[in-house]
């Protein structure tokens, strides 16, 4: 579930900023000032751990809203970084809530968006709490393929825009574990890697790995 900021409904109420790779998205003081929404290819969200080390908490594709946790805390807890040439829009929250009151279909859309985000966070908690490295990486790759609306099996492919360091941070793994597991998946004929492009050759086998105990 996502939102198109190109819609005439939002065109008057959002401001866009172009962002090169590795650039932090422009800071926004609170959700009252605007809800950030990437409109170009991909970004990562992270926050510092208690010891100061950065932790990647998620990756976002165009149309997905960032910083929804700030609607409760009124403070953005994460930094967002562009993974490639991107653009980000800040949608006016006050105008958005006014519009939701006028359009019931938009309210249903936001309910679906929040439900999807909650389900994704719960799945992530289960994965990080119980799964081993092969399950974590297999589930991550399948989720990316689905998010990119990749072609149907047997060979969906997509661009891996985040670094292996970012993937390791997000999955709670060592960089060496991610590289080793990708090599093992490739040797087993489950996927092919060409630079940053991933082609899933056997999505069913990856799915079996992802749900194995």
mmCIF file of C-alpha atoms in Angstrom:
data_model
loop_
_atom_site.group_PDB
_atom_site.id
_atom_site.type_symbol
_atom_site.label_atom_id
_atom_site.label_comp_id
_atom_site.label_asym_id
_atom_site.label_seq_id
_atom_site.Cartn_x
_atom_site.Cartn_y
_atom_site.Cartn_z
ATOM 1 C CA UNK A 1 0.000 0.000 0.000
ATOM 2 C CA UNK A 2 1.467 3.339 -0.989
ATOM 3 C CA UNK A 3 0.529 6.901 -1.813
ATOM 4 C CA UNK A 4 1.208 8.724 -5.051
ATOM 5 C CA UNK A 5 2.436 12.238 -4.395
ATOM 6 C CA UNK A 6 1.931 12.991 -8.100
ATOM 7 C CA UNK A 7 -1.832 12.993 -7.550
ATOM 8 C CA UNK A 8 -3.499 16.400 -7.991
ATOM 9 C CA UNK A 9 -4.854 15.916 -4.474
ATOM 10 C CA UNK A 10 -1.336 16.185 -3.044
ATOM 11 C CA UNK A 11 0.335 18.452 -5.579
ATOM 12 C CA UNK A 12 -0.581 21.629 -3.686
ATOM 13 C CA UNK A 13 0.348 20.229 -0.302
ATOM 14 C CA UNK A 14 3.789 18.759 -0.709
ATOM 15 C CA UNK A 15 7.218 20.163 -1.427
ATOM 16 C CA UNK A 16 9.804 18.015 -3.195
ATOM 17 C CA UNK A 17 13.591 17.961 -2.794
ATOM 18 C CA UNK A 18 16.071 16.180 -5.070
ATOM 19 C CA UNK A 19 18.609 14.015 -3.251
ATOM 20 C CA UNK A 20 21.829 12.371 -4.517
ATOM 21 C CA UNK A 21 22.943 8.977 -3.128
ATOM 22 C CA UNK A 22 24.086 8.839 0.535
ATOM 23 C CA UNK A 23 22.489 12.208 1.293
ATOM 24 C CA UNK A 24 20.365 12.519 4.424
ATOM 25 C CA UNK A 25 16.817 13.604 3.757
ATOM 26 C CA UNK A 26 16.130 17.189 4.795
ATOM 27 C CA UNK A 27 15.259 17.278 8.509
ATOM 28 C CA UNK A 28 11.668 17.990 9.496
ATOM 29 C CA UNK A 29 11.066 19.150 13.041
ATOM 30 C CA UNK A 30 7.757 17.348 13.602
ATOM 31 C CA UNK A 31 4.952 15.618 11.675
ATOM 32 C CA UNK A 32 2.997 18.876 11.887
ATOM 33 C CA UNK A 33 5.551 20.328 9.476
ATOM 34 C CA UNK A 34 5.119 17.469 7.025
ATOM 35 C CA UNK A 35 5.225 13.695 6.535
ATOM 36 C CA UNK A 36 8.189 12.654 4.351
ATOM 37 C CA UNK A 37 7.374 10.440 1.392
ATOM 38 C CA UNK A 38 10.061 9.238 -1.078
ATOM 39 C CA UNK A 39 9.049 9.612 -4.706
ATOM 40 C CA UNK A 40 12.224 8.213 -6.219
ATOM 41 C CA UNK A 41 13.739 4.866 -6.092
ATOM 42 C CA UNK A 42 14.809 3.891 -2.557
ATOM 43 C CA UNK A 43 15.894 5.077 0.888
ATOM 44 C CA UNK A 44 16.928 3.598 4.219
ATOM 45 C CA UNK A 45 15.817 4.595 7.705
ATOM 46 C CA UNK A 46 18.130 4.274 10.692
ATOM 47 C CA UNK A 47 18.582 5.370 14.269
ATOM 48 C CA UNK A 48 21.495 5.211 16.726
ATOM 49 C CA UNK A 49 21.732 2.362 19.205
ATOM 50 C CA UNK A 50 22.419 3.122 22.909
ATOM 51 C CA UNK A 51 26.155 2.718 22.300
ATOM 52 C CA UNK A 52 26.038 5.178 19.396
ATOM 53 C CA UNK A 53 26.342 2.672 16.548
ATOM 54 C CA UNK A 54 23.896 3.262 13.666
ATOM 55 C CA UNK A 55 21.186 0.652 13.114
ATOM 56 C CA UNK A 56 19.253 0.345 9.856
ATOM 57 C CA UNK A 57 15.614 -0.255 10.794
ATOM 58 C CA UNK A 58 14.087 -0.424 7.333
ATOM 59 C CA UNK A 59 14.131 0.367 3.646
ATOM 60 C CA UNK A 60 11.489 2.404 1.834
ATOM 61 C CA UNK A 61 10.331 2.453 -1.768
ATOM 62 C CA UNK A 62 8.522 5.263 -3.623
ATOM 63 C CA UNK A 63 5.122 6.108 -2.202
ATOM 64 C CA UNK A 64 5.781 4.693 1.275
ATOM 65 C CA UNK A 65 5.478 7.176 4.126
ATOM 66 C CA UNK A 66 8.403 7.633 6.519
ATOM 67 C CA UNK A 67 8.350 8.456 10.213
ATOM 68 C CA UNK A 68 4.842 7.289 11.055
ATOM 69 C CA UNK A 69 6.017 6.743 14.648
ATOM 70 C CA UNK A 70 6.216 10.530 14.991
ATOM 71 C CA UNK A 71 2.421 10.781 14.825
ATOM 72 C CA UNK A 72 2.439 9.495 18.421
ATOM 73 C CA UNK A 73 5.716 10.874 19.795
ATOM 74 C CA UNK A 74 5.646 14.153 17.772
ATOM 75 C CA UNK A 75 9.368 13.645 17.188
ATOM 76 C CA UNK A 76 11.053 11.836 14.294
ATOM 77 C CA UNK A 77 13.203 9.076 15.753
ATOM 78 C CA UNK A 78 14.979 7.956 12.574
ATOM 79 C CA UNK A 79 17.249 9.488 9.970
ATOM 80 C CA UNK A 80 16.545 8.670 6.324
ATOM 81 C CA UNK A 81 19.290 8.375 3.703
ATOM 82 C CA UNK A 82 18.883 8.188 -0.070
ATOM 83 C CA UNK A 83 20.318 4.972 -1.553
ATOM 84 C CA UNK A 84 20.425 6.392 -5.084
ATOM 85 C CA UNK A 85 19.309 9.523 -6.937
ATOM 86 C CA UNK A 86 15.969 10.200 -5.284
ATOM 87 C CA UNK A 87 13.373 12.790 -4.431
ATOM 88 C CA UNK A 88 11.418 13.232 -1.224
ATOM 89 C CA UNK A 89 8.173 15.102 -0.620
ATOM 90 C CA UNK A 90 6.925 16.527 2.665
ATOM 91 C CA UNK A 91 3.137 16.221 2.750
ATOM 92 C CA UNK A 92 1.398 18.778 4.941
ATOM 93 C CA UNK A 93 -0.063 16.786 7.847
ATOM 94 C CA UNK A 94 -2.643 19.373 8.843
ATOM 95 C CA UNK A 95 -3.956 19.651 5.287
ATOM 96 C CA UNK A 96 -3.849 15.892 4.917
ATOM 97 C CA UNK A 97 -6.001 15.328 8.002
ATOM 98 C CA UNK A 98 -8.446 17.915 6.698
ATOM 99 C CA UNK A 99 -8.648 16.084 3.387
ATOM 100 C CA UNK A 100 -9.167 12.725 5.119
ATOM 101 C CA UNK A 101 -12.207 14.154 6.878
ATOM 102 C CA UNK A 102 -13.653 15.061 3.498
ATOM 103 C CA UNK A 103 -12.850 11.847 1.629
ATOM 104 C CA UNK A 104 -13.720 8.533 3.240
ATOM 105 C CA UNK A 105 -11.845 6.575 0.569
ATOM 106 C CA UNK A 106 -8.611 8.292 1.587
ATOM 107 C CA UNK A 107 -9.246 7.353 5.229
ATOM 108 C CA UNK A 108 -9.613 3.700 4.201
ATOM 109 C CA UNK A 109 -6.370 4.008 2.230
ATOM 110 C CA UNK A 110 -4.533 5.230 5.303
ATOM 111 C CA UNK A 111 -6.022 2.480 7.449
ATOM 112 C CA UNK A 112 -4.663 -0.028 4.924
ATOM 113 C CA UNK A 113 -1.269 1.718 4.944
ATOM 114 C CA UNK A 114 -0.998 1.596 8.742
ATOM 115 C CA UNK A 115 -2.151 -2.021 8.795
ATOM 116 C CA UNK A 116 0.444 -2.980 6.188
ATOM 117 C CA UNK A 117 3.211 -1.218 8.125
ATOM 118 C CA UNK A 118 2.167 -2.890 11.387
ATOM 119 C CA UNK A 119 2.156 -6.334 9.757
ATOM 120 C CA UNK A 120 5.594 -5.649 8.254
ATOM 121 C CA UNK A 121 7.012 -4.609 11.626
ATOM 122 C CA UNK A 122 5.583 -7.690 13.336
ATOM 123 C CA UNK A 123 7.044 -9.960 10.662
ATOM 124 C CA UNK A 124 10.404 -8.238 11.094
ATOM 125 C CA UNK A 125 10.320 -8.769 14.873
ATOM 126 C CA UNK A 126 9.538 -12.476 14.455
ATOM 127 C CA UNK A 127 12.287 -12.836 11.873
ATOM 128 C CA UNK A 128 14.986 -11.127 13.930
ATOM 129 C CA UNK A 129 13.939 -12.836 17.144
ATOM 130 C CA UNK A 130 13.786 -16.438 15.950
ATOM 131 C CA UNK A 131 15.398 -16.949 12.542
ATOM 132 C CA UNK A 132 18.950 -17.882 11.652
ATOM 133 C CA UNK A 133 21.018 -16.194 8.930
ATOM 134 C CA UNK A 134 19.695 -18.235 5.957
ATOM 135 C CA UNK A 135 16.062 -17.624 6.940
ATOM 136 C CA UNK A 136 16.642 -13.911 7.516
ATOM 137 C CA UNK A 137 18.331 -13.318 4.174
ATOM 138 C CA UNK A 138 15.896 -15.498 2.194
ATOM 139 C CA UNK A 139 12.892 -13.705 3.701
ATOM 140 C CA UNK A 140 14.517 -10.323 3.076
ATOM 141 C CA UNK A 141 15.160 -11.065 -0.605
ATOM 142 C CA UNK A 142 11.623 -12.384 -1.136
ATOM 143 C CA UNK A 143 10.194 -9.296 0.550
ATOM 144 C CA UNK A 144 12.278 -7.041 -1.690
ATOM 145 C CA UNK A 145 11.116 -8.917 -4.784
ATOM 146 C CA UNK A 146 7.484 -8.491 -3.717
ATOM 147 C CA UNK A 147 8.003 -4.803 -2.878
ATOM 148 C CA UNK A 148 9.482 -4.132 -6.301
ATOM 149 C CA UNK A 149 6.567 -5.966 -7.925
ATOM 150 C CA UNK A 150 9.121 -8.049 -9.751
ATOM 151 C CA UNK A 151 8.092 -10.359 -12.597
ATOM 152 C CA UNK A 152 6.360 -13.589 -11.637
ATOM 153 C CA UNK A 153 8.392 -16.694 -10.745
ATOM 154 C CA UNK A 154 10.509 -18.529 -11.684
ATOM 155 C CA UNK A 155 12.926 -15.635 -12.178
ATOM 156 C CA UNK A 156 11.936 -12.310 -10.547
ATOM 157 C CA UNK A 157 14.752 -9.771 -10.595
ATOM 158 C CA UNK A 158 15.363 -6.415 -8.984
ATOM 159 C CA UNK A 159 18.093 -3.892 -8.213
ATOM 160 C CA UNK A 160 19.762 -4.245 -4.824
ATOM 161 C CA UNK A 161 20.273 -0.548 -4.076
ATOM 162 C CA UNK A 162 21.367 -0.926 -0.460
ATOM 163 C CA UNK A 163 24.887 -2.011 0.488
ATOM 164 C CA UNK A 164 25.620 -5.364 2.093
ATOM 165 C CA UNK A 165 26.629 -3.411 5.198
ATOM 166 C CA UNK A 166 23.112 -1.923 5.351
ATOM 167 C CA UNK A 167 21.528 -5.342 4.818
ATOM 168 C CA UNK A 168 23.660 -6.822 7.598
ATOM 169 C CA UNK A 169 22.714 -3.989 9.958
ATOM 170 C CA UNK A 170 19.007 -4.360 9.157
ATOM 171 C CA UNK A 171 19.017 -8.154 9.609
ATOM 172 C CA UNK A 172 21.197 -8.151 12.719
ATOM 173 C CA UNK A 173 23.943 -10.129 11.003
ATOM 174 C CA UNK A 174 27.664 -9.708 10.395
ATOM 175 C CA UNK A 175 28.692 -8.470 6.957
ATOM 176 C CA UNK A 176 30.594 -11.724 6.430
ATOM 177 C CA UNK A 177 27.426 -13.726 7.137
ATOM 178 C CA UNK A 178 25.467 -11.846 4.466
ATOM 179 C CA UNK A 179 28.220 -12.265 1.853
ATOM 180 C CA UNK A 180 28.706 -15.948 2.711
ATOM 181 C CA UNK A 181 24.970 -16.660 2.566
ATOM 182 C CA UNK A 182 24.572 -14.941 -0.801
ATOM 183 C CA UNK A 183 27.455 -17.044 -2.109
ATOM 184 C CA UNK A 184 25.817 -20.216 -0.803
ATOM 185 C CA UNK A 185 22.446 -19.306 -2.332
ATOM 186 C CA UNK A 186 24.166 -18.661 -5.645
ATOM 187 C CA UNK A 187 26.117 -21.946 -5.508
ATOM 188 C CA UNK A 188 22.856 -23.787 -4.818
ATOM 189 C CA UNK A 189 21.264 -22.255 -7.919
ATOM 190 C CA UNK A 190 18.715 -20.243 -5.942
ATOM 191 C CA UNK A 191 19.734 -16.848 -7.297
ATOM 192 C CA UNK A 192 22.131 -15.032 -9.599
ATOM 193 C CA UNK A 193 24.006 -11.832 -8.763
ATOM 194 C CA UNK A 194 25.311 -9.408 -11.388
ATOM 195 C CA UNK A 195 26.715 -6.269 -9.769
ATOM 196 C CA UNK A 196 23.678 -5.017 -7.834
ATOM 197 C CA UNK A 197 21.015 -6.906 -9.790
ATOM 198 C CA UNK A 198 19.545 -9.955 -8.067
ATOM 199 C CA UNK A 199 17.673 -12.600 -10.044
ATOM 200 C CA UNK A 200 15.740 -15.145 -8.002
ATOM 201 C CA UNK A 201 16.034 -18.440 -9.874
ATOM 202 C CA UNK A 202 14.138 -20.588 -7.367
ATOM 203 C CA UNK A 203 11.744 -18.484 -5.299
ATOM 204 C CA UNK A 204 9.977 -21.590 -3.977
ATOM 205 C CA UNK A 205 13.208 -22.940 -2.503
ATOM 206 C CA UNK A 206 13.966 -19.558 -0.943
ATOM 207 C CA UNK A 207 10.461 -19.490 0.517
ATOM 208 C CA UNK A 208 11.036 -22.953 2.013
ATOM 209 C CA UNK A 209 14.258 -21.677 3.606
ATOM 210 C CA UNK A 210 12.559 -18.541 4.915
ATOM 211 C CA UNK A 211 9.842 -20.488 6.774
ATOM 212 C CA UNK A 212 12.044 -23.368 7.951
ATOM 213 C CA UNK A 213 12.766 -23.743 11.668
#
